[in-house]
Amino acid sequence: HVQLVESGGESVQAGGSLRLSCAPSGYIDSRYCMGWFRQAPGQEREEVASIGGAGSRTYADAAKGRFSISKDNAQNTIYLQMNDLKPEDTAMYICAAARGASCTRWTYWGQGTQVTVS
């Protein structure tokens, strides 16, 4: 059973930066799409950024220009660099992996790492 393990979330002041990491505990094909979602209390989960099997990157409008997703293919680990954080970025950030190179069939999920911006 593959699990995704996130780290890096913490409390920061507005304008600050954080770098989140996500690594699988078991085998996931390195060609699979991986990404980051977030969910704030009382709100639906939303996709933040993804990186496809060919390396293509997609960002939510709220993340464009401030967040950057990257991947270490050797470690099959993805990162989310978040700059100029705002209070509205406060949420549980959840890592996910799709079953395939395209970012559609999200299959594997992490437990999340909390980001709080004040």
PDB file of C-alpha atoms in Angstrom, residues 44 53 59 72:
ATOM      1  CA  GLU A  44     -13.676  22.136  -0.828  1.00  0.00           C
ATOM      2  CA  GLY A  53       4.844  12.681 -16.359  1.00  0.00           C
ATOM      3  CA  TYR A  59      -0.949  25.998 -11.507  1.00  0.00           C
ATOM      4  CA  ASP A  72      13.402  15.120  -8.034  1.00  0.00           C
TER       5      ASP A  72
END
